[in-house]
């Protein structure tokens, strides 16, 4: 039995409305396996690869190089089994005649970030999905909830998934009190209280991993599992020159060398990413917050808090994911842990973005056992 599949422009993150085709990675007539990277697409946020959600033969390349297409637009046709050119033409004609690009009304009907006041400060969060034990995503130093734009939707296919902006980040209040892990973890636990969530799977990246570890130390009975991605809190070493460069950078030329260290593919650091990061860094209160966090948590280029015992105690099942080429926090910190450890070859610090499908599959496989 044959199936004619339509490959369409994916939606990565809340604000994506279109993408520009960079290059096809597969040729017409070539076999494709589910999960294969089929084409590279550039958005106003980041460049990434479109992965095939099904297997078959790539029979048609509809989208052309350098063409900008709306989310949901037809990119190509993949066929499982046999199908004539006439049958494929009919599917294409039917798709193109009924496809309507999303507009503002469509955007308005979708889920939006929300804000809540917790202990006198505003915290932004975004949630989607329902059912199961909820999962909370905690970003790293200088990041925000958009750092999970390649993960949130996939993880929310079968459960409620929430991402937040920690204080000093994104659209949350910029004022910090002590700037330590107890303060940041307290915000995470306070948001869970606000959302009436008694038990949660925590997923933390970089500094967010240390925040998640500390939340599990403070309230182990509320944490069903931990997933730590390139996590802080598991050793003393950290790339102090990166932290200093990021904090001090006041223009594109100064910021780019810092951000490039985050990725295995330097081309992902595009002009829009730099502009967005500079816009954030210039917000009132951000500079002070980043300096306070860096001085408190990573003084003199060394991590100040060791939370390995939270993992070693074995009270909270833990998955550790690391890029083998992480230039910010060494992969060696993953060694000797009483946890499921997955090292992804050739990946850097932002492994949840650059190897999103692998990371999503690992997280889902891990939490579904708990």
Tab-separated table of C-alpha atoms in Angstrom:
chain	number	residue	atom	x	y	z
A	1	UNK	CA	0.000	0.000	0.000
A	2	UNK	CA	1.455	3.353	-1.022
A	3	UNK	CA	1.357	6.588	0.946
A	4	UNK	CA	2.074	10.049	-0.422
A	5	UNK	CA	3.436	12.278	2.355
A	6	UNK	CA	3.650	16.053	2.240
A	7	UNK	CA	6.795	17.533	3.805
A	8	UNK	CA	5.968	21.004	5.140
A	9	UNK	CA	7.727	23.983	6.711
A	10	UNK	CA	7.917	23.279	10.474
A	11	UNK	CA	7.200	25.826	13.194
A	12	UNK	CA	10.100	26.327	15.595
A	13	UNK	CA	9.156	28.558	18.493
A	14	UNK	CA	6.353	30.986	19.159
A	15	UNK	CA	7.374	33.767	16.807
A	16	UNK	CA	8.282	31.813	13.661
A	17	UNK	CA	5.987	32.601	10.719
A	18	UNK	CA	8.257	31.731	7.786
A	19	UNK	CA	11.579	30.203	6.834
A	20	UNK	CA	14.046	30.614	3.983
A	21	UNK	CA	15.257	27.483	2.202
A	22	UNK	CA	19.035	27.341	2.423
A	23	UNK	CA	19.806	24.050	0.691
A	24	UNK	CA	18.376	20.605	0.066
A	25	UNK	CA	20.347	17.820	1.749
A	26	UNK	CA	18.579	15.021	-0.165
A	27	UNK	CA	18.120	14.628	-3.903
A	28	UNK	CA	14.959	13.646	-5.767
A	29	UNK	CA	14.798	9.874	-6.013
A	30	UNK	CA	16.836	9.384	-2.844
A	31	UNK	CA	15.613	7.146	-0.003
A	32	UNK	CA	14.850	8.898	3.269
A	33	UNK	CA	14.573	7.374	6.730
A	34	UNK	CA	12.427	8.946	9.422
A	35	UNK	CA	14.594	11.448	11.306
A	36	UNK	CA	16.940	12.141	8.376
A	37	UNK	CA	17.841	15.775	7.801
A	38	UNK	CA	16.244	16.687	4.476
A	39	UNK	CA	16.965	20.405	4.084
A	40	UNK	CA	18.461	23.388	5.888
A	41	UNK	CA	16.154	26.298	6.665
A	42	UNK	CA	17.026	29.701	8.088
A	43	UNK	CA	14.577	31.679	10.245
A	44	UNK	CA	14.936	35.094	11.842
A	45	UNK	CA	16.171	33.319	14.989
A	46	UNK	CA	18.380	30.448	13.913
A	47	UNK	CA	19.268	28.079	11.110
A	48	UNK	CA	18.292	24.435	11.496
A	49	UNK	CA	17.545	21.301	9.549
A	50	UNK	CA	14.127	19.977	8.629
A	51	UNK	CA	13.905	16.331	9.677
A	52	UNK	CA	11.714	13.832	7.863
A	53	UNK	CA	8.768	12.684	10.018
A	54	UNK	CA	8.376	9.602	7.810
A	55	UNK	CA	10.382	7.233	5.595
A	56	UNK	CA	10.177	6.781	1.838
A	57	UNK	CA	11.551	8.156	-1.426
A	58	UNK	CA	11.887	11.899	-1.999
A	59	UNK	CA	9.913	12.165	-5.229
A	60	UNK	CA	9.579	15.951	-5.506
A	61	UNK	CA	11.468	18.994	-4.302
A	62	UNK	CA	8.827	21.727	-4.316
A	63	UNK	CA	10.654	24.451	-2.377
A	64	UNK	CA	13.558	26.107	-4.171
A	65	UNK	CA	16.851	27.342	-2.756
A	66	UNK	CA	16.588	30.866	-1.276
A	67	UNK	CA	12.783	30.712	-1.416
A	68	UNK	CA	11.020	32.078	1.676
A	69	UNK	CA	7.909	30.127	2.629
A	70	UNK	CA	5.298	30.378	5.360
A	71	UNK	CA	5.063	27.876	8.198
A	72	UNK	CA	3.070	24.892	6.915
A	73	UNK	CA	3.939	25.510	3.253
A	74	UNK	CA	4.743	22.548	1.031
A	75	UNK	CA	8.453	21.723	0.803
A	76	UNK	CA	8.459	18.338	-0.884
A	77	UNK	CA	6.757	15.010	-1.487
A	78	UNK	CA	7.916	11.726	0.041
A	79	UNK	CA	6.326	8.468	-1.122
A	80	UNK	CA	6.192	5.150	0.713
A	81	UNK	CA	5.658	2.400	-1.840
A	82	UNK	CA	4.609	3.215	-5.404
A	83	UNK	CA	2.812	6.275	-6.764
A	84	UNK	CA	2.496	7.625	-10.286
A	85	UNK	CA	3.512	11.150	-11.275
A	86	UNK	CA	-0.154	11.897	-11.910
A	87	UNK	CA	-1.095	10.863	-8.363
A	88	UNK	CA	1.683	13.046	-6.949
A	89	UNK	CA	0.599	15.981	-9.141
A	90	UNK	CA	-2.940	15.630	-7.790
A	91	UNK	CA	-1.752	15.714	-4.169
A	92	UNK	CA	0.369	18.807	-4.846
A	93	UNK	CA	-2.499	20.583	-6.628
A	94	UNK	CA	-4.905	19.767	-3.808
A	95	UNK	CA	-2.449	20.987	-1.150
A	96	UNK	CA	-1.569	24.233	-2.918
A	97	UNK	CA	-5.200	25.071	-3.692
A	98	UNK	CA	-6.267	24.772	-0.047
A	99	UNK	CA	-3.171	25.992	1.830
A	100	UNK	CA	-3.629	29.306	3.602
A	101	UNK	CA	-0.597	30.793	5.389
A	102	UNK	CA	-1.106	31.537	9.079
A	103	UNK	CA	-2.117	35.089	9.912
A	104	UNK	CA	-2.432	37.159	13.068
A	105	UNK	CA	-5.761	35.548	13.883
A	106	UNK	CA	-4.153	32.109	13.818
A	107	UNK	CA	-1.392	33.385	16.080
A	108	UNK	CA	-3.945	34.832	18.472
A	109	UNK	CA	-5.671	31.470	18.830
A	110	UNK	CA	-2.491	29.632	19.832
A	111	UNK	CA	-0.926	29.334	23.273
A	112	UNK	CA	0.939	32.392	24.490
A	113	UNK	CA	3.493	33.081	27.204
A	114	UNK	CA	1.942	34.128	30.474
A	115	UNK	CA	3.213	36.191	33.371
A	116	UNK	CA	2.632	35.773	37.091
A	117	UNK	CA	3.785	37.755	40.105
A	118	UNK	CA	5.689	35.574	42.567
A	119	UNK	CA	6.989	37.172	45.778
A	120	UNK	CA	6.854	40.644	44.283
A	121	UNK	CA	8.433	39.965	40.904
A	122	UNK	CA	7.046	39.038	37.516
A	123	UNK	CA	7.952	35.650	36.046
A	124	UNK	CA	7.183	34.762	32.425
A	125	UNK	CA	6.363	31.183	31.491
A	126	UNK	CA	4.917	29.279	28.566
A	127	UNK	CA	3.076	25.978	28.611
A	128	UNK	CA	1.580	23.593	26.121
A	129	UNK	CA	0.353	20.014	26.126
A	130	UNK	CA	-1.631	18.215	28.791
A	131	UNK	CA	-1.678	15.000	30.761
A	132	UNK	CA	0.976	12.984	32.541
A	133	UNK	CA	3.410	14.269	35.141
A	134	UNK	CA	4.316	17.798	33.986
A	135	UNK	CA	7.788	18.608	32.722
A	136	UNK	CA	9.512	21.940	33.455
A	137	UNK	CA	12.309	23.316	31.249
A	138	UNK	CA	14.948	25.537	32.907
A	139	UNK	CA	17.307	27.547	30.654
A	140	UNK	CA	20.925	28.540	31.225
A	141	UNK	CA	22.895	31.708	31.945
A	142	UNK	CA	21.849	34.530	29.611
A	143	UNK	CA	19.130	32.404	27.995
A	144	UNK	CA	15.345	32.345	28.184
A	145	UNK	CA	12.413	30.049	27.433
A	146	UNK	CA	13.087	30.372	23.676
A	147	UNK	CA	16.195	28.233	24.183
A	148	UNK	CA	13.778	25.278	24.087
A	149	UNK	CA	12.128	26.195	20.770
A	150	UNK	CA	13.209	22.895	19.158
A	151	UNK	CA	12.152	20.812	22.166
A	152	UNK	CA	8.990	22.198	23.728
A	153	UNK	CA	6.442	21.066	21.153
A	154	UNK	CA	7.930	17.587	20.698
A	155	UNK	CA	8.090	16.993	24.453
A	156	UNK	CA	4.511	18.258	24.873
A	157	UNK	CA	3.017	15.714	22.467
A	158	UNK	CA	1.813	13.592	25.386
A	159	UNK	CA	2.130	15.703	28.520
A	160	UNK	CA	2.028	19.206	29.984
A	161	UNK	CA	5.355	21.005	29.444
A	162	UNK	CA	6.264	24.386	30.916
A	163	UNK	CA	9.270	26.624	30.232
A	164	UNK	CA	10.080	29.739	32.251
A	165	UNK	CA	12.335	32.774	32.231
A	166	UNK	CA	14.434	32.821	35.396
A	167	UNK	CA	14.778	36.192	37.192
A	168	UNK	CA	17.224	38.425	35.341
A	169	UNK	CA	16.362	36.759	32.033
A	170	UNK	CA	13.895	37.024	29.165
A	171	UNK	CA	10.794	38.964	30.148
A	172	UNK	CA	10.913	38.123	33.856
A	173	UNK	CA	11.840	40.765	36.429
A	174	UNK	CA	15.524	41.620	36.286
A	175	UNK	CA	16.107	42.274	39.997
A	176	UNK	CA	17.891	39.598	41.998
A	177	UNK	CA	18.320	39.495	45.754
A	178	UNK	CA	21.256	37.190	46.512
A	179	UNK	CA	21.750	35.813	43.011
A	180	UNK	CA	22.385	32.311	44.353
A	181	UNK	CA	20.939	28.912	43.476
A	182	UNK	CA	18.535	28.908	46.427
A	183	UNK	CA	16.930	32.085	45.082
A	184	UNK	CA	16.610	30.733	41.537
A	185	UNK	CA	15.380	27.310	42.678
A	186	UNK	CA	12.890	29.047	44.952
A	187	UNK	CA	11.379	30.734	41.902
A	188	UNK	CA	11.072	27.366	40.125
A	189	UNK	CA	9.336	25.821	43.139
A	190	UNK	CA	7.168	28.928	43.534
A	191	UNK	CA	5.984	28.617	39.939
A	192	UNK	CA	5.106	24.961	40.554
A	193	UNK	CA	3.071	26.061	43.581
A	194	UNK	CA	1.268	28.680	41.490
A	195	UNK	CA	0.449	26.049	38.848
A	196	UNK	CA	-0.669	23.505	41.511
A	197	UNK	CA	1.984	21.029	40.389
A	198	UNK	CA	3.019	18.688	43.189
A	199	UNK	CA	5.456	16.500	41.230
A	200	UNK	CA	7.469	17.376	38.139
A	201	UNK	CA	10.149	16.180	35.746
A	202	UNK	CA	12.870	18.857	35.686
A	203	UNK	CA	15.006	19.436	32.587
A	204	UNK	CA	17.830	21.939	33.053
A	205	UNK	CA	20.461	23.231	30.660
A	206	UNK	CA	23.809	24.618	31.867
A	207	UNK	CA	23.083	26.961	34.816
A	208	UNK	CA	19.500	25.686	34.624
A	209	UNK	CA	20.853	22.229	35.390
A	210	UNK	CA	22.353	23.522	38.635
A	211	UNK	CA	19.056	25.262	39.434
A	212	UNK	CA	17.229	21.961	38.835
A	213	UNK	CA	19.729	19.979	40.909
A	214	UNK	CA	19.317	22.432	43.754
A	215	UNK	CA	15.518	22.271	43.519
A	216	UNK	CA	15.818	18.491	43.854
A	217	UNK	CA	18.091	18.965	46.873
A	218	UNK	CA	15.568	21.285	48.513
A	219	UNK	CA	12.427	19.319	47.609
A	220	UNK	CA	13.329	15.794	46.446
A	221	UNK	CA	9.770	14.588	47.009
A	222	UNK	CA	8.517	16.940	44.285
A	223	UNK	CA	11.020	15.963	41.580
A	224	UNK	CA	10.078	12.787	39.708
A	225	UNK	CA	13.231	12.893	37.574
A	226	UNK	CA	16.122	15.141	36.535
A	227	UNK	CA	17.482	15.625	33.035
A	228	UNK	CA	20.730	17.608	33.056
A	229	UNK	CA	22.043	18.953	29.741
A	230	UNK	CA	25.633	20.272	29.735
A	231	UNK	CA	24.895	21.017	33.359
A	232	UNK	CA	26.566	23.286	35.847
A	233	UNK	CA	26.838	22.058	39.437
A	234	UNK	CA	28.744	18.844	38.696
A	235	UNK	CA	32.339	20.076	38.872
A	236	UNK	CA	34.492	23.142	39.397
A	237	UNK	CA	35.607	23.877	35.840
A	238	UNK	CA	33.780	26.314	33.580
A	239	UNK	CA	34.912	28.474	30.685
A	240	UNK	CA	35.552	31.703	32.543
A	241	UNK	CA	36.688	33.574	29.439
A	242	UNK	CA	33.357	32.786	27.778
A	243	UNK	CA	31.427	34.114	30.779
A	244	UNK	CA	33.527	37.273	30.928
A	245	UNK	CA	33.254	37.821	27.184
A	246	UNK	CA	29.494	37.354	27.206
A	247	UNK	CA	28.918	39.663	30.182
A	248	UNK	CA	31.226	42.401	28.883
A	249	UNK	CA	30.134	42.324	25.209
A	250	UNK	CA	28.374	45.538	24.201
A	251	UNK	CA	28.272	45.172	20.410
A	252	UNK	CA	28.004	42.521	17.699
A	253	UNK	CA	31.744	42.210	17.121
A	254	UNK	CA	32.409	41.572	20.805
A	255	UNK	CA	29.444	39.237	21.321
A	256	UNK	CA	29.919	36.928	18.340
A	257	UNK	CA	33.197	35.291	19.506
A	258	UNK	CA	31.494	34.445	22.797
A	259	UNK	CA	28.309	32.973	21.291
A	260	UNK	CA	30.236	30.972	18.703
A	261	UNK	CA	31.722	28.935	21.569
A	262	UNK	CA	28.247	27.646	22.437
A	263	UNK	CA	27.706	25.788	19.163
A	264	UNK	CA	29.442	23.069	17.193
A	265	UNK	CA	28.291	24.847	14.009
A	266	UNK	CA	29.434	28.472	14.193
A	267	UNK	CA	27.169	29.422	11.264
A	268	UNK	CA	24.166	29.171	13.589
A	269	UNK	CA	25.257	32.429	15.215
A	270	UNK	CA	23.552	34.686	12.687
A	271	UNK	CA	22.967	38.426	12.712
A	272	UNK	CA	19.441	38.093	14.121
A	273	UNK	CA	20.650	36.002	17.060
A	274	UNK	CA	23.298	38.597	17.835
A	275	UNK	CA	20.816	41.456	17.574
A	276	UNK	CA	18.287	39.688	19.809
A	277	UNK	CA	20.930	38.975	22.433
A	278	UNK	CA	22.209	42.556	22.380
A	279	UNK	CA	18.657	43.856	22.741
A	280	UNK	CA	18.231	41.669	25.836
A	281	UNK	CA	21.589	42.700	27.299
A	282	UNK	CA	20.672	46.376	26.945
A	283	UNK	CA	17.454	46.054	28.967
A	284	UNK	CA	17.482	47.881	32.270
A	285	UNK	CA	18.748	45.642	35.063
A	286	UNK	CA	20.166	42.875	32.862
A	287	UNK	CA	23.826	43.875	33.135
A	288	UNK	CA	23.626	44.010	36.925
A	289	UNK	CA	21.797	40.666	37.081
A	290	UNK	CA	24.314	38.858	34.858
A	291	UNK	CA	27.260	40.284	36.796
A	292	UNK	CA	25.676	39.295	40.120
A	293	UNK	CA	24.963	35.739	38.953
A	294	UNK	CA	28.428	35.345	37.448
A	295	UNK	CA	30.137	36.655	40.607
A	296	UNK	CA	28.026	34.476	42.900
A	297	UNK	CA	27.891	31.208	40.962
A	298	UNK	CA	31.057	31.323	38.829
A	299	UNK	CA	33.482	33.526	40.746
A	300	UNK	CA	36.949	33.806	39.170
A	301	UNK	CA	35.916	31.392	36.430
A	302	UNK	CA	35.151	28.500	38.796
A	303	UNK	CA	31.833	26.985	39.787
A	304	UNK	CA	31.128	27.715	43.427
A	305	UNK	CA	28.562	24.994	44.176
A	306	UNK	CA	29.059	21.225	43.878
A	307	UNK	CA	25.786	19.297	43.695
A	308	UNK	CA	27.067	15.910	42.530
A	309	UNK	CA	25.804	14.369	45.769
A	310	UNK	CA	22.202	15.083	44.677
A	311	UNK	CA	22.763	12.660	41.808
A	312	UNK	CA	24.918	10.215	43.742
A	313	UNK	CA	22.373	9.884	46.540
A	314	UNK	CA	20.085	8.150	44.064
A	315	UNK	CA	16.856	9.638	45.391
A	316	UNK	CA	15.973	11.236	42.043
A	317	UNK	CA	16.437	9.270	38.778
A	318	UNK	CA	18.778	11.299	36.579
A	319	UNK	CA	19.558	11.476	32.861
A	320	UNK	CA	22.719	13.378	31.890
A	321	UNK	CA	23.163	14.586	28.291
A	322	UNK	CA	26.372	16.230	27.107
A	323	UNK	CA	27.992	17.272	23.861
A	324	UNK	CA	31.409	15.648	23.478
A	325	UNK	CA	32.837	18.973	22.254
A	326	UNK	CA	31.230	21.232	24.867
A	327	UNK	CA	33.515	24.274	25.141
A	328	UNK	CA	31.738	25.819	28.140
A	329	UNK	CA	31.457	23.032	30.738
A	330	UNK	CA	33.682	19.972	30.185
A	331	UNK	CA	32.055	16.673	29.334
A	332	UNK	CA	34.339	15.074	31.950
A	333	UNK	CA	31.849	16.307	34.578
A	334	UNK	CA	29.486	13.579	33.372
A	335	UNK	CA	31.889	10.824	34.400
A	336	UNK	CA	31.337	8.691	37.503
A	337	UNK	CA	27.726	9.733	38.059
A	338	UNK	CA	25.011	7.371	39.283
A	339	UNK	CA	22.889	8.308	36.286
A	340	UNK	CA	22.083	7.410	32.707
A	341	UNK	CA	24.784	9.310	30.810
A	342	UNK	CA	24.503	10.066	27.094
A	343	UNK	CA	27.400	11.819	25.335
A	344	UNK	CA	26.514	13.044	21.843
A	345	UNK	CA	29.509	12.938	19.523
A	346	UNK	CA	30.600	16.154	17.868
A	347	UNK	CA	28.063	18.326	19.698
A	348	UNK	CA	28.676	21.520	21.655
A	349	UNK	CA	27.051	23.241	24.614
A	350	UNK	CA	23.715	23.981	22.907
A	351	UNK	CA	23.083	20.327	22.197
A	352	UNK	CA	19.322	20.676	22.851
A	353	UNK	CA	19.141	22.965	19.799
A	354	UNK	CA	21.716	21.404	17.475
A	355	UNK	CA	20.746	17.774	18.137
A	356	UNK	CA	17.145	18.414	19.128
A	357	UNK	CA	15.649	15.175	17.839
A	358	UNK	CA	18.215	13.031	19.662
A	359	UNK	CA	17.770	15.017	22.873
A	360	UNK	CA	13.977	14.908	22.665
A	361	UNK	CA	14.034	11.153	22.073
A	362	UNK	CA	16.359	10.603	25.050
A	363	UNK	CA	14.236	12.745	27.378
A	364	UNK	CA	10.954	11.126	26.369
A	365	UNK	CA	12.380	7.622	26.641
A	366	UNK	CA	13.728	8.421	30.090
A	367	UNK	CA	10.687	10.074	31.650
A	368	UNK	CA	8.201	7.610	30.199
A	369	UNK	CA	9.750	4.958	32.440
A	370	UNK	CA	8.991	7.040	35.533
